[in-house]
Short mmCIF file of C-alpha atoms (C1' of nucleotides) in Angstrom, two decimals:
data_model
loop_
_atom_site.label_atom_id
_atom_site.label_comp_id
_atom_site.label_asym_id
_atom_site.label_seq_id
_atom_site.Cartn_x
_atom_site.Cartn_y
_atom_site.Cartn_z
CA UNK A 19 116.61 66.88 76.66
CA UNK A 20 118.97 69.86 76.53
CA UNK A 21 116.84 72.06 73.15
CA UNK A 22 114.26 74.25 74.54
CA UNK A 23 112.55 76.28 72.23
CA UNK A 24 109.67 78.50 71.56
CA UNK A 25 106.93 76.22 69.52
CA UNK A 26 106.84 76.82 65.79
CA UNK A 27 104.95 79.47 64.23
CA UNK A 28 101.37 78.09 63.89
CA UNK A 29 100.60 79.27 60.60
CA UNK A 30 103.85 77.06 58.77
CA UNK A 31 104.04 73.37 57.79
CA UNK A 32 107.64 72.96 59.46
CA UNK A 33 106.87 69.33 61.22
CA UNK A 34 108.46 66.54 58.81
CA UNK A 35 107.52 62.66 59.38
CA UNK A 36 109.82 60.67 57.79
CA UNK A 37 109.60 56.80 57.31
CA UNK A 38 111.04 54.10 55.55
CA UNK A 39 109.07 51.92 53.13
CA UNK A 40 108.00 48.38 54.23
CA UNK A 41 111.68 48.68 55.49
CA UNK A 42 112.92 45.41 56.36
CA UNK A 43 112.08 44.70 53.07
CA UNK A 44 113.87 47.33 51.53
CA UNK A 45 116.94 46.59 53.30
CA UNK A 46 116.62 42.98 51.96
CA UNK A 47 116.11 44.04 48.07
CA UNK A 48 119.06 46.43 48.80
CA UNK A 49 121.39 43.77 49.98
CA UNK A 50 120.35 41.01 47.46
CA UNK A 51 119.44 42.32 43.62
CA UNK A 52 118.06 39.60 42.69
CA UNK A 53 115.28 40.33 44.92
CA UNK A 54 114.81 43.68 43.37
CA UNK A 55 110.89 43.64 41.94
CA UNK A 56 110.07 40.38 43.38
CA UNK A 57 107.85 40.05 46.30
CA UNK A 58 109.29 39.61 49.52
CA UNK A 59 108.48 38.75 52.90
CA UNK A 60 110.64 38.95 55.74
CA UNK A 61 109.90 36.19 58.68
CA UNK A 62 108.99 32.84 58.40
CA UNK A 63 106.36 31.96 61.13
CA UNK A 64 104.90 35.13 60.82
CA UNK A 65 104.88 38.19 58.53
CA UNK A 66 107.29 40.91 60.14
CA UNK A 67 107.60 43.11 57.13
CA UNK A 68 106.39 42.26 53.06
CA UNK A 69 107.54 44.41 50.35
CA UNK A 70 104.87 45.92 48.42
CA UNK A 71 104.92 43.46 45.81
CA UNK A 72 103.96 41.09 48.28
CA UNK A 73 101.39 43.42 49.67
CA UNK A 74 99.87 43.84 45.99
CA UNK A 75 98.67 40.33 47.19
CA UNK A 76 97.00 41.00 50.06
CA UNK A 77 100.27 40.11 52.14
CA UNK A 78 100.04 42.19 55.21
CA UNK A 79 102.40 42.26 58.35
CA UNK A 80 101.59 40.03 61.52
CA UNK A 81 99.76 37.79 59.34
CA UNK A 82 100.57 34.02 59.62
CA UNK A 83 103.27 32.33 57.18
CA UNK A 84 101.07 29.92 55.58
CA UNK A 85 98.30 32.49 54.89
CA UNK A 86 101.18 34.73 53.21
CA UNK A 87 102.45 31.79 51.38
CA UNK A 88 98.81 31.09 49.84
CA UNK A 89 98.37 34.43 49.17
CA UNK A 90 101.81 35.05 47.26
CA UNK A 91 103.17 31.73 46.05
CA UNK A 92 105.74 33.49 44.22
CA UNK A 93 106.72 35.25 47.18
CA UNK A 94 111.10 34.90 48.54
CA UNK A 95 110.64 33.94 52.50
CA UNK A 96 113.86 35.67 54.70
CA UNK A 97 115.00 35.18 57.95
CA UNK A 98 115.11 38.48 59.60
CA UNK A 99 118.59 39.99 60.22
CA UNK A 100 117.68 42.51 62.80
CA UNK A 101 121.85 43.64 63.04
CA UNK A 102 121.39 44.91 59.56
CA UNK A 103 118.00 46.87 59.91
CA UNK A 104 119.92 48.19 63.05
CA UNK A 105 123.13 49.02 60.94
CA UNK A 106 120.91 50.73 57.63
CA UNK A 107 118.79 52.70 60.47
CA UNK A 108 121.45 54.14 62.25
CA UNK A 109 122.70 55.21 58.88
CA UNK A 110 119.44 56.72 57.60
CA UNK A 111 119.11 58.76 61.38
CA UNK A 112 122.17 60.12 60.60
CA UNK A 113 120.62 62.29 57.34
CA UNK A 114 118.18 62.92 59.92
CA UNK A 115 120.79 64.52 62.51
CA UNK A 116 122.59 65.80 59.47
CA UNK A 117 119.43 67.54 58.62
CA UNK A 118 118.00 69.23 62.11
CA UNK A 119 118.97 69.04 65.83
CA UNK A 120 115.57 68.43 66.59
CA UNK A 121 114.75 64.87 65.58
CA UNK A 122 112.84 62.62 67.57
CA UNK A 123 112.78 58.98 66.99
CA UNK A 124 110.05 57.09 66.70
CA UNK A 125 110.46 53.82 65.88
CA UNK A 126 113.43 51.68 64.03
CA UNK A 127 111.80 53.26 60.60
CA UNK A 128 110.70 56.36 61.27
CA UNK A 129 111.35 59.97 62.85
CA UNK A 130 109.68 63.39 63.07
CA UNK A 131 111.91 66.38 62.36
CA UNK A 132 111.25 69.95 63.37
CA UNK A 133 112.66 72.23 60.67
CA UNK A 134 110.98 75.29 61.19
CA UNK A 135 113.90 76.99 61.94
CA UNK A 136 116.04 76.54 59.05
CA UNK A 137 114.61 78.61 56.55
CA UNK A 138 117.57 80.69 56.44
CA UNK A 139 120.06 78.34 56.34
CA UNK A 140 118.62 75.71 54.01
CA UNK A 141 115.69 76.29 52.32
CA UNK A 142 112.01 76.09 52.91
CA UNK A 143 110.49 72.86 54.76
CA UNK A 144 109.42 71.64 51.29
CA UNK A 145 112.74 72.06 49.87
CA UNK A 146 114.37 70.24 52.96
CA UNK A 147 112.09 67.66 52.48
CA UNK A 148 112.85 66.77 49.04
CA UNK A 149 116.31 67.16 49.62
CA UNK A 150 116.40 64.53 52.68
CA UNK A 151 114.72 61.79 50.52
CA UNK A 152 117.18 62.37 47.91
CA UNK A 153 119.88 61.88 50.70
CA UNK A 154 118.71 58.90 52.16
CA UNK A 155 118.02 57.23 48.73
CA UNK A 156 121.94 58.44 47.73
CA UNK A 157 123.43 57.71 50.99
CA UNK A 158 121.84 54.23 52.48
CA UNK A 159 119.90 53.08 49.07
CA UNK A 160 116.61 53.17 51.02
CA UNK A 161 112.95 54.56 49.83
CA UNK A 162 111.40 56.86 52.14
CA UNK A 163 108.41 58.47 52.49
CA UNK A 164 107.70 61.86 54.28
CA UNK A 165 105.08 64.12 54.91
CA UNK A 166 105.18 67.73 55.77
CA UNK A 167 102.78 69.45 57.59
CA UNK A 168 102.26 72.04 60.54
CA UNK A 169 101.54 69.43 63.57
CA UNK A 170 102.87 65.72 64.12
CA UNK A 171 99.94 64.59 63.48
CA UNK A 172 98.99 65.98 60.41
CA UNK A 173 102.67 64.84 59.12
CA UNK A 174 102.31 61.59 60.19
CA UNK A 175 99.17 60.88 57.74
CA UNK A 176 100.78 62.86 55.44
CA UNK A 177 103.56 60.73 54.73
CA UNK A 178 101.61 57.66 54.78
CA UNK A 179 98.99 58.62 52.74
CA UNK A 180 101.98 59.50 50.39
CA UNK A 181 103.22 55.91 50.04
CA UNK A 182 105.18 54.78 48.78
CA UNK A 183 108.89 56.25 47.74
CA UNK A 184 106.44 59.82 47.94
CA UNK A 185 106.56 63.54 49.39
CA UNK A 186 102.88 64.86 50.17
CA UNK A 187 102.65 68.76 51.83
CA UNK A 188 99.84 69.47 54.14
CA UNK A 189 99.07 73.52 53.21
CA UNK A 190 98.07 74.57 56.77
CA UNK A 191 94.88 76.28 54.40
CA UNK A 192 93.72 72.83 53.40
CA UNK A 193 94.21 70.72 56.17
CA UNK A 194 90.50 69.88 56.90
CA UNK A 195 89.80 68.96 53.03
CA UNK A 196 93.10 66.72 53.52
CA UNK A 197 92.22 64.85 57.10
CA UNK A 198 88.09 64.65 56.60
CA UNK A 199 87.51 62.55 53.96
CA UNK A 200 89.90 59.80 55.50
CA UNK A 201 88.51 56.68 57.28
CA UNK A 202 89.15 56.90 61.20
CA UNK A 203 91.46 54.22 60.76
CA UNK A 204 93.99 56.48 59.78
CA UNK A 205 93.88 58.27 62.92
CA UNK A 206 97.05 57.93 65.22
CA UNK A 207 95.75 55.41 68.37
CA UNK A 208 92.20 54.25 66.74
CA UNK A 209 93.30 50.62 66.04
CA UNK A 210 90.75 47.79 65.25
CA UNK A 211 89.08 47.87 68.58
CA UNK A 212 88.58 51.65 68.52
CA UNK A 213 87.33 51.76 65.12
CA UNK A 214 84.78 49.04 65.41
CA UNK A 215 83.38 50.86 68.52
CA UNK A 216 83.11 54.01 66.40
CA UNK A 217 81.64 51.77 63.37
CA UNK A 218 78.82 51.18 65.25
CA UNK A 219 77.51 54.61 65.83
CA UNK A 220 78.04 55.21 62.54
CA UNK A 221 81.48 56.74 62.65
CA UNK A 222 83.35 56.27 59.55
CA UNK A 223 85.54 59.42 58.66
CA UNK A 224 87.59 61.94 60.76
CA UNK A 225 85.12 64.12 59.29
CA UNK A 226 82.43 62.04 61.16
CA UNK A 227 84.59 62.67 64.03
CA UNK A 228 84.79 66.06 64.12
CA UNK A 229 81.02 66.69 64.34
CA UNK A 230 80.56 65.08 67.75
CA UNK A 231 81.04 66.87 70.78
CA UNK A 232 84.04 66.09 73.06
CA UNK A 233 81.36 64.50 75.70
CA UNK A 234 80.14 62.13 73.38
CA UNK A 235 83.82 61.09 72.46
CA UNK A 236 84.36 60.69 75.83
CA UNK A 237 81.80 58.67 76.95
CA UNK A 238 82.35 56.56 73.30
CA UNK A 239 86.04 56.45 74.36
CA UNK A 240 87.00 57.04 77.89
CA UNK A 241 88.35 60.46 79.01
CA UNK A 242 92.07 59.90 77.83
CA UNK A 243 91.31 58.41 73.95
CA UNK A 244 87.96 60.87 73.72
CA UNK A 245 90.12 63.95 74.16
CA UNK A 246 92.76 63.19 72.18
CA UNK A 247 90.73 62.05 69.28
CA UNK A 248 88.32 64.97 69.24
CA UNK A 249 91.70 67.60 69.44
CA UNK A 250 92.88 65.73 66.43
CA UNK A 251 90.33 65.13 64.36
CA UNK A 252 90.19 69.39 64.73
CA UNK A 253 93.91 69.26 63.93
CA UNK A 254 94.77 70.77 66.98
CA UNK A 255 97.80 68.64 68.15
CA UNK A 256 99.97 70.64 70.26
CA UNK A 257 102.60 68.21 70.88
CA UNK A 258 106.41 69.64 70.10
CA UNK A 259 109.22 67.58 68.37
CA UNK A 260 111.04 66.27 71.19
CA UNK A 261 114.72 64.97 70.82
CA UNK A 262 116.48 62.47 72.77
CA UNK A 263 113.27 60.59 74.49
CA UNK A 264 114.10 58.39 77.44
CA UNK A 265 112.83 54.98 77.45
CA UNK A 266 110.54 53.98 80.04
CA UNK A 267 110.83 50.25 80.05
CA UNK A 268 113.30 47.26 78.30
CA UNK A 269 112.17 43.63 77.50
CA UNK A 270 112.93 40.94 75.70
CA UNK A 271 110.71 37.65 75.10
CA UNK A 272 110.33 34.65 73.29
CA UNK A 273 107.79 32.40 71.55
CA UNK A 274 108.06 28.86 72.27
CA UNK A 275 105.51 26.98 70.09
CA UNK A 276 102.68 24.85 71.71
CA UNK A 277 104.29 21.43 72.95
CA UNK A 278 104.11 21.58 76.50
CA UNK A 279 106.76 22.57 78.82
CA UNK A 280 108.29 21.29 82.13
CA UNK A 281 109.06 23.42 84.70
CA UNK A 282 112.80 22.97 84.17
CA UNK A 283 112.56 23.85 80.43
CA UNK A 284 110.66 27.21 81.67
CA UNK A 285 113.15 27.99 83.84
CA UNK A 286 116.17 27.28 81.90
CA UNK A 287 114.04 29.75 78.89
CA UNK A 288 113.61 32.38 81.76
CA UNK A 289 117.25 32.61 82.86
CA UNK A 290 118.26 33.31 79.01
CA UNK A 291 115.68 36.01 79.24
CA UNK A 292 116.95 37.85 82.17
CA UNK A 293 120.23 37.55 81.37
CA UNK A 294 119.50 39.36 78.14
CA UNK A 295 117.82 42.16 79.58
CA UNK A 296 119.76 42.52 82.48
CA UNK A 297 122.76 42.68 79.85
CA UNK A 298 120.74 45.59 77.84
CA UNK A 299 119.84 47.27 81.04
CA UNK A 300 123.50 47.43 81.91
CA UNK A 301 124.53 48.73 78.48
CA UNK A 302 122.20 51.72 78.82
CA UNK A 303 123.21 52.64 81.78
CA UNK A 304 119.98 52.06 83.63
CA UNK A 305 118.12 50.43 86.80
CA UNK A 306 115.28 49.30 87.03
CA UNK A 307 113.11 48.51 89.99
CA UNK A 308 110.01 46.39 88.59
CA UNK A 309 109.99 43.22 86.66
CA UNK A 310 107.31 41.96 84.69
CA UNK A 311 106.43 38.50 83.78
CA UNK A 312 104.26 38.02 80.51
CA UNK A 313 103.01 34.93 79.62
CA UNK A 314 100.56 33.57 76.87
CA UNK A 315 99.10 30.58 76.54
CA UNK A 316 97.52 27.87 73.68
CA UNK A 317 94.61 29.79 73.41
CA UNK A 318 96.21 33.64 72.98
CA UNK A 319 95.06 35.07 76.05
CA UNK A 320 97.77 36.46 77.99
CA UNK A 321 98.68 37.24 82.15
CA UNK A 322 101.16 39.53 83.27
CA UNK A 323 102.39 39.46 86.97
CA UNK A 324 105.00 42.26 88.46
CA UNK A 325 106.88 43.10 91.13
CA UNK A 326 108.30 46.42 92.47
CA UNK A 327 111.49 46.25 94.79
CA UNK A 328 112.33 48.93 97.46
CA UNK A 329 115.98 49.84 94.70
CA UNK A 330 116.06 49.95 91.41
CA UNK A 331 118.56 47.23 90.36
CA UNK A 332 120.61 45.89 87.32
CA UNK A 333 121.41 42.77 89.09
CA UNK A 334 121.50 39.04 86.81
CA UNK A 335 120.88 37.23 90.06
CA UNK A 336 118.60 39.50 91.99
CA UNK A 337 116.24 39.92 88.67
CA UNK A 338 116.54 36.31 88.08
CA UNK A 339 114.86 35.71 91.37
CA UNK A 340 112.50 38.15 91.56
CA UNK A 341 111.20 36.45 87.97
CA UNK A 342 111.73 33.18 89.30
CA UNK A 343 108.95 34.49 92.38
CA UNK A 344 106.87 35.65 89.88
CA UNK A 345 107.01 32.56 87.83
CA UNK A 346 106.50 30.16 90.18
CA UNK A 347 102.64 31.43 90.81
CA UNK A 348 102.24 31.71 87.54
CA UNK A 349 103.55 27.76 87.09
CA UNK A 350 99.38 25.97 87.43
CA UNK A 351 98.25 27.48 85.08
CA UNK A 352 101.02 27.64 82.69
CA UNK A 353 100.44 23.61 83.17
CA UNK A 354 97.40 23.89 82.66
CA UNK A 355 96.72 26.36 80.14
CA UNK A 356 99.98 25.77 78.22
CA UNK A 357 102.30 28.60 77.82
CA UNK A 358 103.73 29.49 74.17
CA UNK A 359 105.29 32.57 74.85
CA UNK A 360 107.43 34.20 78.10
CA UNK A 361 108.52 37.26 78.26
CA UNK A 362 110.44 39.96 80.98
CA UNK A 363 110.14 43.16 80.21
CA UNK A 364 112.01 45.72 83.60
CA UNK A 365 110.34 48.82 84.12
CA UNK A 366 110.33 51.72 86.03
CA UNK A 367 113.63 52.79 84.94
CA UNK A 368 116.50 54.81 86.87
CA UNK A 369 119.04 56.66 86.06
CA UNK A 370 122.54 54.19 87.42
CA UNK A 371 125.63 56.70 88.77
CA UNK A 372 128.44 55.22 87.91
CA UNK A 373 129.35 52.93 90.86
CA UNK A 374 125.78 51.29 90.78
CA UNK A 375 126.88 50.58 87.24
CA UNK A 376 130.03 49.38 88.14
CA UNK A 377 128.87 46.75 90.81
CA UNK A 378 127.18 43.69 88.26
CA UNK A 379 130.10 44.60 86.15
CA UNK A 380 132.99 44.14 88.99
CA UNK A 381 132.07 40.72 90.19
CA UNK A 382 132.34 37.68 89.03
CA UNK A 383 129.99 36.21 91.76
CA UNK A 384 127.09 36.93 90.52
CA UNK A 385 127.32 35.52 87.43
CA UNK A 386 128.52 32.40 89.37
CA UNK A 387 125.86 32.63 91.43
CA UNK A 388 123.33 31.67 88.91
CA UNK A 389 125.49 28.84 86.85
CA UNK A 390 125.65 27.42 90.68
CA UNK A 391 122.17 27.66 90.95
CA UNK A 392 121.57 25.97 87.47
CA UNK A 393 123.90 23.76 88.17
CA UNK A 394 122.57 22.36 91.34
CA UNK A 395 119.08 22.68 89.98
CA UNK A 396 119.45 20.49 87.36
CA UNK A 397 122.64 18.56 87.41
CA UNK A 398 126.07 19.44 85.75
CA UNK A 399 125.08 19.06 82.15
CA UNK A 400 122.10 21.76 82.51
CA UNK A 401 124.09 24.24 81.54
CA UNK A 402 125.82 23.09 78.29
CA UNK A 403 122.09 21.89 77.84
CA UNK A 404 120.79 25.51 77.84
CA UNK A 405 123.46 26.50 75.47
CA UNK A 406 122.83 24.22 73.09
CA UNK A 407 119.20 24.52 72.71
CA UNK A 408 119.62 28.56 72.71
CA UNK A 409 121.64 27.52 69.37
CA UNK A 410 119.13 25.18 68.08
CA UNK A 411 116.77 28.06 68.49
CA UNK A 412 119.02 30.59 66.54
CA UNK A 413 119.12 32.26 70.16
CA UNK A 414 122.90 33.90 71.03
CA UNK A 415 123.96 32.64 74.47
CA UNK A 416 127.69 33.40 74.61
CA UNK A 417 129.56 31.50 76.81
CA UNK A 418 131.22 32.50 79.99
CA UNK A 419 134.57 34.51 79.52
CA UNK A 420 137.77 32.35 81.07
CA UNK A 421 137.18 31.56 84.83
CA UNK A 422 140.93 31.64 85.49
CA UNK A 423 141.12 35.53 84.21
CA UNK A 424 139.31 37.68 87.02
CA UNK A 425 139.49 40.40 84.95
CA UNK A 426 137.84 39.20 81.93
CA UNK A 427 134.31 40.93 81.56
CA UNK A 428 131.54 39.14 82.42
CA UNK A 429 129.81 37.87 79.25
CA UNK A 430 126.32 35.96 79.99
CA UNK A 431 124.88 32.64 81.47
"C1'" DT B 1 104.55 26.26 59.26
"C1'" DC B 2 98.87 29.67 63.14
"C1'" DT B 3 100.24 33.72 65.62
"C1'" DG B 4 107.53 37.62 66.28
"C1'" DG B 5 109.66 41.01 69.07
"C1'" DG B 6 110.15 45.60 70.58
"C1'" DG B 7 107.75 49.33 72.76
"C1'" DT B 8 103.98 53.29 74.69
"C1'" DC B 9 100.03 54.82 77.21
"C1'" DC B 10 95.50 54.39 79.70
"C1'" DT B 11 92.14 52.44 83.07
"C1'" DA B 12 90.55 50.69 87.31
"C1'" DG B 13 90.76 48.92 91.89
"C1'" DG B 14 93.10 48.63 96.24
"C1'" DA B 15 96.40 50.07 99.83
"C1'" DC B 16 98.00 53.78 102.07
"C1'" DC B 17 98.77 58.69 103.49
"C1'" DC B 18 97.32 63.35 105.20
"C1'" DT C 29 78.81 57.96 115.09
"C1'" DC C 30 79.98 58.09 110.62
"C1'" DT C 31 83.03 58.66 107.06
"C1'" DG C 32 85.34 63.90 103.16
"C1'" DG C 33 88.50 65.02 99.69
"C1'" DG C 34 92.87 65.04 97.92
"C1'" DG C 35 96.88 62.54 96.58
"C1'" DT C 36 100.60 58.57 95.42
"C1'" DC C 37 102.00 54.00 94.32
"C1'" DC C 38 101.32 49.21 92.88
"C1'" DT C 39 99.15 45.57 90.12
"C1'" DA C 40 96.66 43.62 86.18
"C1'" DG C 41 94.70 44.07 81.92
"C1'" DG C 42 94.01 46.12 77.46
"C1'" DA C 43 94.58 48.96 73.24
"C1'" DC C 44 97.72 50.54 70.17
"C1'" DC C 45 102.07 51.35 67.39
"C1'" DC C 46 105.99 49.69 64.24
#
DNA sequence: TCTGGGGTCCTAGGACCC
DNA sequence: TCTGGGGTCCTAGGACCC
């Protein structure tokens, strides 16, 4: 973070939330007209993203692909292409960063941007605003919604109340007839649990909200959730638009489907994993010095098990290990219980200097440690085995760079 | 065709330290 | 003989977000 700055005038909506509508979506009607108007639901096991077509039918994300299907028989079914929602955001933050230095990402889809600054140069908030959607509409060929408000907060439901393809302003004069009426669902961190346990006491609108004392939030809520809930349901939400956010943790996991699993196949699945986000860790520049295993099982409950070394690390082969620890107490009841989804996820994350960075890069060895170690594990064909079922599963394992070239890069497992 | 993949933050207990 | 008050870190689980 290198902008410091005094905190916007209280009394001005400045704060802009901007995010894409049902985006994957988007960027699949963008790509392929013919899906232009027709509903459209992007995964095929599960909903990741439906247009609003498809929601018109009750389609809504996370559920499963049969219940979608039932719901919208006329719905198109597409395989995700994550590269090109990566490619079309990148392109849609830079009308953020062409708009304000102060952006700060918050998701894939969406950003707040501080713009209280800019009267001078261009325009009024409101007048920004407008002109950004027309940018991003011109530019990528994406909808967006934003809201514009005096806090993040108030932003935030701002621009999804104004869904979709919309612009709603928050007057900072009106803000309590704008937030009370809404249902405390809307409110940023009060998901289903939350809202049920407000439900019951008879909690029903932010409105509701704001006539309880902080104490009885607290004791409703715990001390964290309480607090923050009662502050915002006053719209006092203090928080600053923060550029360039570090990321605290990187994972990567994978669903595996309920037949049941040998010990072998869970390793094999767990050495793709960590060579992924070893990989990622690498590319950011980063160490980390905990490793978590996640694992669920037939009947959705989950376990996690960690472990925190003495030095942060971006080691294949020392990760690998570490997970392989963790794994193998984890390996009864994964039997038992049968897992359908593993996952690694490195945390507690370090800045690398260069020559920490330079180490998993420089040698070949460790890299060679592991095919060894599959190798011996499970015989000489393990390997090409592993490679071949990360295709069948759609799953990018590239193959080792040539063994007789030193100073080719390393390239995976 | 039952349930993806990427994250953040909070809570609570225990070990350990001064 | 009995046991304060403050803190940090680690682990496991859970809620929530997109």
């Amino acid at each position: 973070v290198f902008v410091s700055r005094p905190p916007s005038s209280p009394a001005t909506a400045s704060i802009i939330h901007a995010d894409l509508d049902a985006f994957f979506a988007s960027v699949e009607q963008r790509d392929d007209p013919s899906l232009g108007g027709r509903p459209v639901i992007v995964g095929i096991g599960v909903v990741m993203c439906a247009s609003y077509e498809a929601r018109a039918c009750g389609v809504r994300g996370a559920m499963g692909g049969r219940e979608a299907r039932q719901r919208c028989p006329d719905a198109v079914f597409v395989e995700p292409r994550m590269q090109a929602y990566a490619d079309a955001s990148r392109a849609v933050f830079e009308v953020f960063d062409d708009t304000t230095p102060l952006v700060e990402g918050i998701s894939i889809d969406e950003a707040f941007l501080d713009v209280g600054g800019l009267r001078r140069i261009a325009g009024s908030p409101i007048d920004i605003a407008h002109r950004l959607r027309a940018a991003v509409r011109l530019r990528v060929g994406l909808p967006i919604s934003v809201g514009v408000a005096r806090t993040k907060f108030l932003a935030k439901v701002a621009s999804a109340v104004s869904k979709p393809d919309g612009i709603l302003v928050v007057d900072p004069d009106r803000e309590s007839s704008f937030l009370h009426p809404l249902p405390v669902e809307r409110m940023w961190g009060i998901g289903a649990k939350t809202a049920q346990r407000l439900h019951q006491r008879g909690i029903r609108t932010i409105g509701d909200i704001a006539v309880v004392p902080e104490a009885g939030l607290v004791a409703m809520l715990g001390p964290a959730a309480g607090r923050h809930v009662h502050s915002l349901s006053h719209h006092r939400d203090p928080r600053p638009v923060l550029p360039a956010r570090r990321r605290r943790s990187i994972g990567t996991q994978r669903a595996l489907g309920r037949s049941p699993k040998t010990p072998e196949a869970l390793d094999i699945v767990l050495v793709g994993l960590v060579d992924r986000v070893a990989r990622r860790l690498r590319q950011c520049g980063r160490l980390a010095r905990t490793v978590v295993l996640r694992l669920r099982f037939d009947d959705f409950t989950r376990a996690t098990r960690s472990h925190t070394l003495d030095h942060a690390t971006a080691d294949t082969a020392l990760t690998l290990s570490v997970a392989r620890g963790l794994m193998a107490g984890s390996l009864a009841r994964a039997h038992r219980d049968g897992v359908t989804l593993v996952g690694i996820t490195l945390a507690n994350l370090e800045t690398a200097d260069r020559e920490q960075l330079m180490l998993p890069f420089a040698t070949r060895r460790h890299v060679d440690a592991v095919v060894d170690d599959v190798r011996h594990r499970y015989g000489s064909t393990a390997i090409n085995r592993a490679v071949l079922l990360g295709r069948d599963a759609g799953i990018e394992m590239p193959l080792l760079p040539d063994p007789a070239d030193p100073s080719s890069p390393v390239g995976g497992t």
